[in-house]
Amino acid sequence: MRELASALGLFLVVFGLSYTVSFIFSRDRRRSRGLGLDPHAKVRLVSAGGAYRCYFLREESAGIVLSTPLQRDRYVPLRVGDTLIVQVPQGDGLISFTSEVQSRSIETHELVISRPKLIRHMERRSEVRDSRLEGAEAGVNGQEAWVQNLSAGGACLVTHAPVLPGDIVSLRLPESGGAIEAWVLDSIPGAIGNRQGRRVRLLFQKPLDGLRLH
């Protein structure tokens, strides 16, 4: 137990720093020429009023059209002019940008947001992955999970939790390493040793140096 806790403690120190460095060099800020998203790609909106989930529908001359924004499975209308942080999982990472509500449909509740001027790309593939905690018990949304590897910005693990790409989950790290929210990048059948379940790749929403050891 002490060796596992020490390994996690060292991991948090080393990779907390590497996350910052990796983020600075891996982000790609550029002018938007169309997002190129798949239809019905999951989208997370963050505003002053909280977080919402919806789907990408299409791009029009007026802006980006999204499905009904839901907060805890309930429709909460956003106001025209509201500023949003938009997050979309894509490939092995996440794209994020700032936008503004342009209009909303009273009938369909579809939302039109402005096109981004700058897009930030966050990727996990560029980060060093640590397998010293392989097999350690963790948790996903309150269900058991077993770590395959960790990196400064994400994790790969096996779990029975019913999660899908684009979901936002709560990850409990081994040895009371704290909890962190993460995007699910993919979820396929897999195993670690004799642990069968779904192999899930996660991208953290916050750096690991924000976690607390108890």
Short mmCIF file of C-alpha atoms in Angstrom, two decimals, residues 3-100:
data_model
loop_
_atom_site.label_atom_id
_atom_site.label_comp_id
_atom_site.label_asym_id
_atom_site.label_seq_id
_atom_site.Cartn_x
_atom_site.Cartn_y
_atom_site.Cartn_z
CA GLU A 3 4.59 1.67 -2.35
CA LEU A 4 1.38 2.29 -4.31
CA ALA A 5 0.72 5.55 -2.47
CA SER A 6 4.32 6.64 -3.03
CA ALA A 7 4.06 5.84 -6.72
CA LEU A 8 0.88 7.89 -7.00
CA GLY A 9 2.42 10.76 -5.05
CA LEU A 10 5.46 10.82 -7.32
CA PHE A 11 3.20 10.56 -10.35
CA LEU A 12 1.20 13.62 -9.28
CA VAL A 13 4.32 15.72 -8.73
CA VAL A 14 6.08 14.73 -11.97
CA PHE A 15 3.08 14.73 -14.22
CA GLY A 16 1.52 17.81 -12.69
CA LEU A 17 4.51 19.69 -14.06
CA SER A 18 4.57 17.77 -17.34
CA TYR A 19 0.87 18.51 -17.87
CA THR A 20 1.56 22.23 -17.78
CA VAL A 21 4.49 21.94 -20.18
CA SER A 22 2.66 19.52 -22.47
CA PHE A 23 -0.44 21.72 -22.54
CA ILE A 24 1.55 24.77 -23.56
CA PHE A 25 3.25 22.97 -26.45
CA SER A 26 0.40 20.71 -27.57
CA ARG A 27 -2.37 23.30 -27.73
CA ASP A 28 -3.01 24.64 -31.17
CA ARG A 29 -4.67 28.00 -31.37
CA ARG A 30 -5.78 28.87 -34.86
CA ARG A 31 -8.54 30.63 -36.69
CA SER A 32 -11.60 28.53 -37.30
CA ARG A 33 -12.40 27.49 -40.86
CA GLY A 34 -15.16 25.10 -39.90
CA LEU A 35 -15.05 22.62 -37.05
CA GLY A 36 -15.41 19.50 -39.19
CA LEU A 37 -17.38 17.72 -36.46
CA ASP A 38 -19.34 14.55 -36.95
CA PRO A 39 -23.14 14.91 -36.82
CA HIS A 40 -24.42 14.38 -33.28
CA ALA A 41 -20.97 14.79 -31.72
CA LYS A 42 -21.43 15.35 -27.99
CA VAL A 43 -20.85 18.91 -26.82
CA ARG A 44 -20.44 20.40 -23.35
CA LEU A 45 -21.31 24.04 -22.75
CA VAL A 46 -20.09 25.92 -19.69
CA SER A 47 -21.64 29.27 -18.79
CA ALA A 48 -22.02 31.42 -15.70
CA GLY A 49 -25.19 29.44 -14.95
CA GLY A 50 -23.51 26.02 -14.98
CA ALA A 51 -22.73 23.22 -17.41
CA TYR A 52 -24.97 21.87 -20.17
CA ARG A 53 -24.79 18.96 -22.58
CA CYS A 54 -26.06 18.86 -26.12
CA TYR A 55 -25.20 17.62 -29.63
CA PHE A 56 -23.64 19.26 -32.64
CA LEU A 57 -26.17 19.40 -35.48
CA ARG A 58 -24.72 21.46 -38.32
CA GLU A 59 -22.90 24.62 -39.35
CA GLU A 60 -24.77 27.43 -41.07
CA SER A 61 -23.92 30.93 -42.20
CA ALA A 62 -25.50 32.19 -38.97
CA GLY A 63 -23.25 30.04 -36.82
CA ILE A 64 -23.04 26.60 -35.21
CA VAL A 65 -26.34 24.87 -34.55
CA LEU A 66 -26.64 22.71 -31.42
CA SER A 67 -29.44 20.55 -30.05
CA THR A 68 -31.46 21.35 -26.93
CA PRO A 69 -29.03 22.21 -24.09
CA LEU A 70 -29.76 20.08 -21.03
CA GLN A 71 -28.68 20.61 -17.45
CA ARG A 72 -29.19 17.52 -15.28
CA ASP A 73 -31.51 16.13 -17.97
CA ARG A 74 -33.70 19.23 -17.92
CA TYR A 75 -34.00 21.95 -20.54
CA VAL A 76 -32.66 25.25 -19.29
CA PRO A 77 -32.90 28.06 -21.86
CA LEU A 78 -29.72 30.02 -22.43
CA ARG A 79 -30.08 33.70 -23.21
CA VAL A 80 -28.96 35.41 -26.40
CA GLY A 81 -25.63 37.06 -25.68
CA ASP A 82 -24.53 34.54 -23.04
CA THR A 83 -20.83 33.72 -23.23
CA LEU A 84 -19.97 30.02 -23.41
CA ILE A 85 -16.97 27.76 -23.18
CA VAL A 86 -17.56 24.97 -25.70
CA GLN A 87 -15.84 21.59 -25.31
CA VAL A 88 -16.00 18.73 -27.83
CA PRO A 89 -14.09 15.40 -27.59
CA GLN A 90 -12.38 14.60 -30.87
CA GLY A 91 -9.99 11.78 -31.70
CA ASP A 92 -7.45 11.39 -28.89
CA GLY A 93 -8.20 14.75 -27.34
CA LEU A 94 -10.51 17.66 -26.91
CA ILE A 95 -11.20 20.92 -28.72
CA SER A 96 -12.29 23.94 -26.74
CA PHE A 97 -13.27 27.48 -27.68
CA THR A 98 -15.20 30.50 -26.48
CA SER A 99 -18.47 31.39 -28.16
CA GLU A 100 -21.67 33.39 -27.68
#
